[in-house]
CSV table of C-alpha atoms and ligand atoms in Angstrom, one decimal:
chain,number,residue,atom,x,y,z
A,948,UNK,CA,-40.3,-37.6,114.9
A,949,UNK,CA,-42.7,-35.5,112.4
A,950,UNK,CA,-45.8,-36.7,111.6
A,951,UNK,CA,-44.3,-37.5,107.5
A,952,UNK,CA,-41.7,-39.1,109.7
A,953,UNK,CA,-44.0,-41.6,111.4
A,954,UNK,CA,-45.7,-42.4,108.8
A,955,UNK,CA,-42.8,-43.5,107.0
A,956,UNK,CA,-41.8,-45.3,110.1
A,957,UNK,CA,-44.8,-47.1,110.3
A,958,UNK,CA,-44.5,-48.7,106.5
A,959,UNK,CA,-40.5,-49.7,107.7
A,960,UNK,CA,-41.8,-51.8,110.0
A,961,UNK,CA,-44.1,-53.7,107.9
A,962,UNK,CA,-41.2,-55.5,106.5
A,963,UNK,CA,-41.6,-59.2,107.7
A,964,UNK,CA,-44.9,-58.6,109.1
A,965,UNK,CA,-47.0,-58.6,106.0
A,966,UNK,CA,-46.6,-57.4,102.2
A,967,UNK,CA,-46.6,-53.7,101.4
A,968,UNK,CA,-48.9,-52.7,98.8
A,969,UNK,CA,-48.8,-49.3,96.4
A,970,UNK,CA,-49.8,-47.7,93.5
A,971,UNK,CA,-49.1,-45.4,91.5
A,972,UNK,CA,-51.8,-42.4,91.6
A,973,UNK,CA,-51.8,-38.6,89.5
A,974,UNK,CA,-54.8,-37.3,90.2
A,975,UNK,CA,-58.1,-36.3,92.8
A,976,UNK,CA,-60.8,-39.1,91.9
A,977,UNK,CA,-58.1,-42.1,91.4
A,978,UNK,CA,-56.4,-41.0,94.8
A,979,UNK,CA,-59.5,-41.2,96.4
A,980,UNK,CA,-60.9,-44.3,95.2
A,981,UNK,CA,-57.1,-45.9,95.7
A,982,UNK,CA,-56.7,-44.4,99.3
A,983,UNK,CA,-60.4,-45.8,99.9
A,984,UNK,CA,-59.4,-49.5,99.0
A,985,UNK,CA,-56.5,-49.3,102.0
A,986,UNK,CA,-53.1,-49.3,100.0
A,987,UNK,CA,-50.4,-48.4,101.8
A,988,UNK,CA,-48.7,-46.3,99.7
A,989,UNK,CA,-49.6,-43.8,96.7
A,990,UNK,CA,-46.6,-42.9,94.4
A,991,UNK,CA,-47.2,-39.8,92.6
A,992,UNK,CA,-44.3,-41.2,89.9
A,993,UNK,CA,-42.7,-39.1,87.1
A,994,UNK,CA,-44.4,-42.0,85.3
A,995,UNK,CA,-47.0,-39.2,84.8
A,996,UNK,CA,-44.6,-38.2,82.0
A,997,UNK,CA,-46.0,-41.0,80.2
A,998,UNK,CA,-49.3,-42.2,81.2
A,999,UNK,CA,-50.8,-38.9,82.0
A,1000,UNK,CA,-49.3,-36.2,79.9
A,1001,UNK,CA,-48.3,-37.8,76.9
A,1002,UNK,CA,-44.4,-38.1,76.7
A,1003,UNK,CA,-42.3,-40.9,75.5
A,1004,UNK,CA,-40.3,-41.6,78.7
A,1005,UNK,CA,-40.3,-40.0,82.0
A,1006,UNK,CA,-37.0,-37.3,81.1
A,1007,UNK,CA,-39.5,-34.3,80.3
A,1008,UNK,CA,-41.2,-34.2,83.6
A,1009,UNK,CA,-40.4,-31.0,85.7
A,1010,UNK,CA,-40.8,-30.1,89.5
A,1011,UNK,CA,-43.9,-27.9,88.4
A,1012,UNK,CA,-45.7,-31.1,86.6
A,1013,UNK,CA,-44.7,-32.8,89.9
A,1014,UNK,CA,-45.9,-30.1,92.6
A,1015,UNK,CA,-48.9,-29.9,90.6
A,1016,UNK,CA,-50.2,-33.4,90.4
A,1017,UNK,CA,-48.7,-34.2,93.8
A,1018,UNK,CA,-51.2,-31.7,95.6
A,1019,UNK,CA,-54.3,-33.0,93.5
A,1020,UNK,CA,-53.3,-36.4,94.8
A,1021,UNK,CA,-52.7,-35.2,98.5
A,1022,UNK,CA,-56.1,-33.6,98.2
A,1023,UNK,CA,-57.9,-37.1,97.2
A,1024,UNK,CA,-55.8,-38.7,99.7
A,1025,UNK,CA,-56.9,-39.4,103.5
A,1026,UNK,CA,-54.5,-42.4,105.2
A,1027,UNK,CA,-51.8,-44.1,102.5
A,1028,UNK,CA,-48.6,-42.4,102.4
A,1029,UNK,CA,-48.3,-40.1,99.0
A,1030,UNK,CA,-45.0,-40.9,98.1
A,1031,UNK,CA,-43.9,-37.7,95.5
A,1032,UNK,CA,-41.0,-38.6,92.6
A,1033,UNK,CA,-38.3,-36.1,92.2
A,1034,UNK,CA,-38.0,-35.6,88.7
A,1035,UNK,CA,-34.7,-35.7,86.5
A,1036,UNK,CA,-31.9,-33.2,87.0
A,1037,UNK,CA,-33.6,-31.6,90.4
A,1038,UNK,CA,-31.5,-33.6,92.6
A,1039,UNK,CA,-27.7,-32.5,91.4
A,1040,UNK,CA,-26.3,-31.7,94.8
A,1041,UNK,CA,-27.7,-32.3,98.9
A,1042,UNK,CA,-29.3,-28.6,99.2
A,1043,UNK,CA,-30.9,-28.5,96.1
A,1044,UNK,CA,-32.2,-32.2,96.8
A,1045,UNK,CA,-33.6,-30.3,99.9
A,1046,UNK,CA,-34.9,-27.6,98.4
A,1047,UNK,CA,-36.9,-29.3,95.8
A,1048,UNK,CA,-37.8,-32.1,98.2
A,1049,UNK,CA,-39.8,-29.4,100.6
A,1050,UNK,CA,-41.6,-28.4,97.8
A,1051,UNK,CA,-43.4,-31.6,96.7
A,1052,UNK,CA,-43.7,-32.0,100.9
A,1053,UNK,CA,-45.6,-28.4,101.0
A,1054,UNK,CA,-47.7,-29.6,97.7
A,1055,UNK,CA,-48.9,-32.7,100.5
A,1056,UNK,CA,-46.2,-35.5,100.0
A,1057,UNK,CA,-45.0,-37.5,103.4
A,1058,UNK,CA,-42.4,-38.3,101.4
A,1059,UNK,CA,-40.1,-38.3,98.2
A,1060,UNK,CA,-38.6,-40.6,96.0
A,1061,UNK,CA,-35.1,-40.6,94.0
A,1062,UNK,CA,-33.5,-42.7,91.7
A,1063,UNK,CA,-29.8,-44.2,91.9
A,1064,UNK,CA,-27.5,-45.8,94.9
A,1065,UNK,CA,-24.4,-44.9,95.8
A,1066,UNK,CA,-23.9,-41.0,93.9
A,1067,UNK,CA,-27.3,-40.7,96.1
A,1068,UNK,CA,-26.4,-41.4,99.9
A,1069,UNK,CA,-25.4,-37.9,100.9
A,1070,UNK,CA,-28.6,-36.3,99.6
A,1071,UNK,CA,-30.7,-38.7,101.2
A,1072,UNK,CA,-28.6,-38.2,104.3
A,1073,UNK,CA,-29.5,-34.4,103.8
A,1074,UNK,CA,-32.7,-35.2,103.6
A,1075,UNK,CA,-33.8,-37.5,106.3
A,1076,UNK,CA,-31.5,-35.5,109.0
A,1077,UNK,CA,-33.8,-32.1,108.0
A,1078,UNK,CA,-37.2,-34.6,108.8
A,1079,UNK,CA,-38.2,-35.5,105.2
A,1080,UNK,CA,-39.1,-39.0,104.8
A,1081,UNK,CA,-37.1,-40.8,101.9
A,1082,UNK,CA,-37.7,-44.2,99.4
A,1083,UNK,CA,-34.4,-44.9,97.3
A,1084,UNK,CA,-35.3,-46.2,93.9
A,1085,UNK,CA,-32.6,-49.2,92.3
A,1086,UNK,CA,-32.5,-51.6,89.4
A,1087,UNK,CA,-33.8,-50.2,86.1
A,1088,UNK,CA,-33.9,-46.6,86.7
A,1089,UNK,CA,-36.2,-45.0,84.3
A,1090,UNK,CA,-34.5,-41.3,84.3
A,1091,UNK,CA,-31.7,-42.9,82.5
A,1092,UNK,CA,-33.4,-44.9,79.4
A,1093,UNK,CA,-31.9,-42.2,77.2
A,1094,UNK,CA,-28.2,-43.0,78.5
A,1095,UNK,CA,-29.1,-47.3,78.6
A,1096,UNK,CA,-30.7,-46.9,75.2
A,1097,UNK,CA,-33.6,-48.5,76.6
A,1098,UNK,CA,-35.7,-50.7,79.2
A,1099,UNK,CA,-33.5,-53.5,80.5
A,1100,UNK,CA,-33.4,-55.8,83.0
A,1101,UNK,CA,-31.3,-55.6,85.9
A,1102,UNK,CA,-29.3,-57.8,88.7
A,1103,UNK,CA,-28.2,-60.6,86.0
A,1104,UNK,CA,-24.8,-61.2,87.2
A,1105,UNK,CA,-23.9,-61.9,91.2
A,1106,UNK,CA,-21.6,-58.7,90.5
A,1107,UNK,CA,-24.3,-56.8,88.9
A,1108,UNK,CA,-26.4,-58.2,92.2
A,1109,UNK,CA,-23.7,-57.1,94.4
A,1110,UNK,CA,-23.1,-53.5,93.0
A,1111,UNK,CA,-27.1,-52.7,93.5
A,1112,UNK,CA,-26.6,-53.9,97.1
A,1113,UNK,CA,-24.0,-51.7,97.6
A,1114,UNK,CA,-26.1,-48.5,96.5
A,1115,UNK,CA,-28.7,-50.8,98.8
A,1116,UNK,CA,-26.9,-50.5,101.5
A,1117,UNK,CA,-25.5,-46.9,101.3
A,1118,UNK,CA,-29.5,-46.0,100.8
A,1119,UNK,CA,-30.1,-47.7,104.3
A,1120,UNK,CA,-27.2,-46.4,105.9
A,1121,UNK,CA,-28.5,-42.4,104.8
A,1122,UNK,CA,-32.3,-43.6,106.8
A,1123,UNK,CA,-34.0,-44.4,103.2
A,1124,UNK,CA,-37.1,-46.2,104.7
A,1125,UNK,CA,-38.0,-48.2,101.8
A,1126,UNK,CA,-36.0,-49.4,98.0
A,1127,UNK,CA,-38.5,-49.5,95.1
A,1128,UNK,CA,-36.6,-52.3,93.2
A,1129,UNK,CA,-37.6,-51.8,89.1
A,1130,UNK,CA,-37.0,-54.7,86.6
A,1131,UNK,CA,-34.6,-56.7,89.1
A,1132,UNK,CA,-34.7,-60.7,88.0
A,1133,UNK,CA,-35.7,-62.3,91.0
A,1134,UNK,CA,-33.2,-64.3,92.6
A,1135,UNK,CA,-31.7,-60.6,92.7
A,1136,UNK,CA,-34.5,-59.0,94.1
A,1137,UNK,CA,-35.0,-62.0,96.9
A,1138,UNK,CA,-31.3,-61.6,97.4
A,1139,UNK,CA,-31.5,-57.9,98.0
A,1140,UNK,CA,-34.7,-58.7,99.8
A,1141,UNK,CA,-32.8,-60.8,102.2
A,1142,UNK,CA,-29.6,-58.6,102.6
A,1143,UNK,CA,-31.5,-55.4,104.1
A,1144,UNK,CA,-33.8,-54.0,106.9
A,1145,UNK,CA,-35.9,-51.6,105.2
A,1146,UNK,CA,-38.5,-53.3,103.1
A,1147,UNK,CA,-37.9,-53.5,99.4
A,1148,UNK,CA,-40.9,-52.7,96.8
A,1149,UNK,CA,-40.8,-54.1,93.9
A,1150,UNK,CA,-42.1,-54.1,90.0
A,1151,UNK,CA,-41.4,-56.8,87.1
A,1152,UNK,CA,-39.0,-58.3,89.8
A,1153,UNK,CA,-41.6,-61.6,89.7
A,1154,UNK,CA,-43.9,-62.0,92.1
A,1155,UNK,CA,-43.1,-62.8,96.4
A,1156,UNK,CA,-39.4,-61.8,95.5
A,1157,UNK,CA,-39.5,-58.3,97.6
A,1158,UNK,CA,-41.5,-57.2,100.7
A,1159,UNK,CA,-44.2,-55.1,98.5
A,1160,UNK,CA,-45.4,-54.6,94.9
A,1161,UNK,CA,-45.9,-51.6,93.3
A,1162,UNK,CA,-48.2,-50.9,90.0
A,1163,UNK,CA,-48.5,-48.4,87.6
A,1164,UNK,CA,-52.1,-47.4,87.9
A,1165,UNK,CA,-53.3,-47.5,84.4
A,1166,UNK,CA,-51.4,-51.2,83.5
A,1167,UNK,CA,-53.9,-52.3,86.4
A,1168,UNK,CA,-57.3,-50.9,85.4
A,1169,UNK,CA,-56.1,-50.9,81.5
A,1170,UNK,CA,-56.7,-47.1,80.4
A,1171,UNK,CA,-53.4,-46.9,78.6
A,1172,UNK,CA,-53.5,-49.4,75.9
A,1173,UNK,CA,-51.0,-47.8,74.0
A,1174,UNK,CA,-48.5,-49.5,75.8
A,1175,UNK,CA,-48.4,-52.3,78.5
A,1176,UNK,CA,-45.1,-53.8,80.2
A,1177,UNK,CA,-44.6,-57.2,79.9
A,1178,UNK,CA,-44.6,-58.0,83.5
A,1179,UNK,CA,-48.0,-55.7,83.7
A,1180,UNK,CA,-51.4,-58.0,85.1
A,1181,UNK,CA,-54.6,-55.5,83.5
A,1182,UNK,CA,-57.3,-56.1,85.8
A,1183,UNK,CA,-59.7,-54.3,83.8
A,1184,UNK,CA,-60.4,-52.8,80.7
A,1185,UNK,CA,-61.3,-49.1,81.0
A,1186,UNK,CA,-60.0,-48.4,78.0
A,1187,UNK,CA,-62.6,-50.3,76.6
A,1188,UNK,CA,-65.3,-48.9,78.6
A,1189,UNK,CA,-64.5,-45.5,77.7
A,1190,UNK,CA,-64.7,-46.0,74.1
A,1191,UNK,CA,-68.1,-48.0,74.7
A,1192,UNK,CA,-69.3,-45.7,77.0
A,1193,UNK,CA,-68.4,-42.4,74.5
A,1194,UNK,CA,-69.9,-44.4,71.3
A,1195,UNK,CA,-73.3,-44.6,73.6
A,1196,UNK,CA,-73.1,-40.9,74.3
A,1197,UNK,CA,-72.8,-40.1,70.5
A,1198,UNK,CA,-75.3,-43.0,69.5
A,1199,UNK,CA,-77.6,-41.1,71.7
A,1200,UNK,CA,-77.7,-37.5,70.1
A,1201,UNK,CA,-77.1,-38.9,66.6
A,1202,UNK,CA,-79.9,-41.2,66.9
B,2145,KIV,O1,-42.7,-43.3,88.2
B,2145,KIV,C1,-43.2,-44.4,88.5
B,2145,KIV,O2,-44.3,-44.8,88.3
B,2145,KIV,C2,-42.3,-45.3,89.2
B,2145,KIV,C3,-42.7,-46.7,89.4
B,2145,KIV,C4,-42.4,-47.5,88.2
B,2145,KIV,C5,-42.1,-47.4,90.6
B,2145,KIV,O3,-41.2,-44.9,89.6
């Protein structure tokens, strides 16, 4: 086994011993303080898209946006996993997948991240057979709001259920070592929970329904007021702070 390998190894077998914790993280100074606090796992999502460089959804993000933020976080980072997002459209086929996937691992990722089930399997077979470390990504998949025509929850039938196991399932099979789970309700996600080995992650899938949680950075510490998920728990108020601290700063030279 690499080391990327290992590590991914070692956050696979957390499931049943104790929850898995991650983040989100896009740049130096968060990754630091984050990778400080312990967290297992640091995602450098294509959430960027939205929180960091101004989008409306996550479809505009490129592999150069991705490389670049995933090295800054890499660089902040000194024991959680950094877990880099493929973006939309650079995953078509298994060599491309590969291809792409080497390049976030050269920017300092243990790991990468793709959405979907099923039309994923052999590229994350591709992937983990050539040593790099893979975490499927099922329920609400945020590269296809355009095609959904929106945000919406997922797993509301037993056959809707049973269809995301199946891409579940495929994603074990190909040596995923971890499901994110996204806007699953949550006798789905405790069902999907239940029916695999590799732990599943989880956000707005309610709370003790997977074997992790993962958060969006800047719903936690509140510096994107703009827009907050429903599910979202804001620990803080930077937003806040900024603007008082910036109004001080101005009081001061005007004063
Ligand atoms: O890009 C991202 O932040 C994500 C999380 C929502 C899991 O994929």
């Amino acid at each position: 086994m690499n080391p990327n390998q290992q590590k991914a190894e070692q956050l696979r077998l957390l499931k049943g011993k104790r929850p898995l914790s991650a983040l989100t993280a896009y740049d130096y100074p968060t990754a630091r303080l984050l990778d400080e606090t312990g967290i297992d796992l640091l995602l450098v999502g294509d959430s960027l898209g939205m929180v960091v460089l101004g989008y409306p959804d996550t479809t505009h993000v490129t592999l150069d946006h991705m490389i670049h933020h995933t090295a800054a976080v890499a660089r902040g980072t000194k024991n959680s996993l950094v877990l880099g997002d493929l973006p939309i459209n650079t995953y078509p086929d298994p060599d491309t997948t590969l291809t792409n996937s080497q390049k976030l691992i050269d920017a300092g990722a243990h790991a990468v991240k793709l959405e979907g089930g099923l039309n994923q399997a052999d590229k994350v077979q591709h992937l983990t057979s050539n040593g790099i470390p893979v975490i499927g990504h099922l329920g609400m998949l945020p590269q296809r709001v355009k095609e959904e025509g929106g945000y919406k929850k997922k797993g509301r039938t037993e056959e809707e259920a049973k269809q995301i196991l199946k891409g579940a399932l495929a994603l074990q099979e190909a040596g995923a070592s971890a499901i994110v789970l996204e806007s699953v309700i949550p006798k789905a996600a405790r069902y999907l929970t239940d029916s695999l080995n590799i732990p599943t992650i989880g956000i707005g899938c309610g709370k003790g329904n997977c074997d992790g949680e993962i958060a969006v950075i800047t719903d936690v510490i509140g510096s994107y007021p703009w827009f907050v998920p429903p599910f979202a728990i804001p620990r803080a108020d930077v937003a806040t702070q900024i603007t008082k601290a910036v109004q001080g700063y101005l009081d001061d030279l005007t004063g």
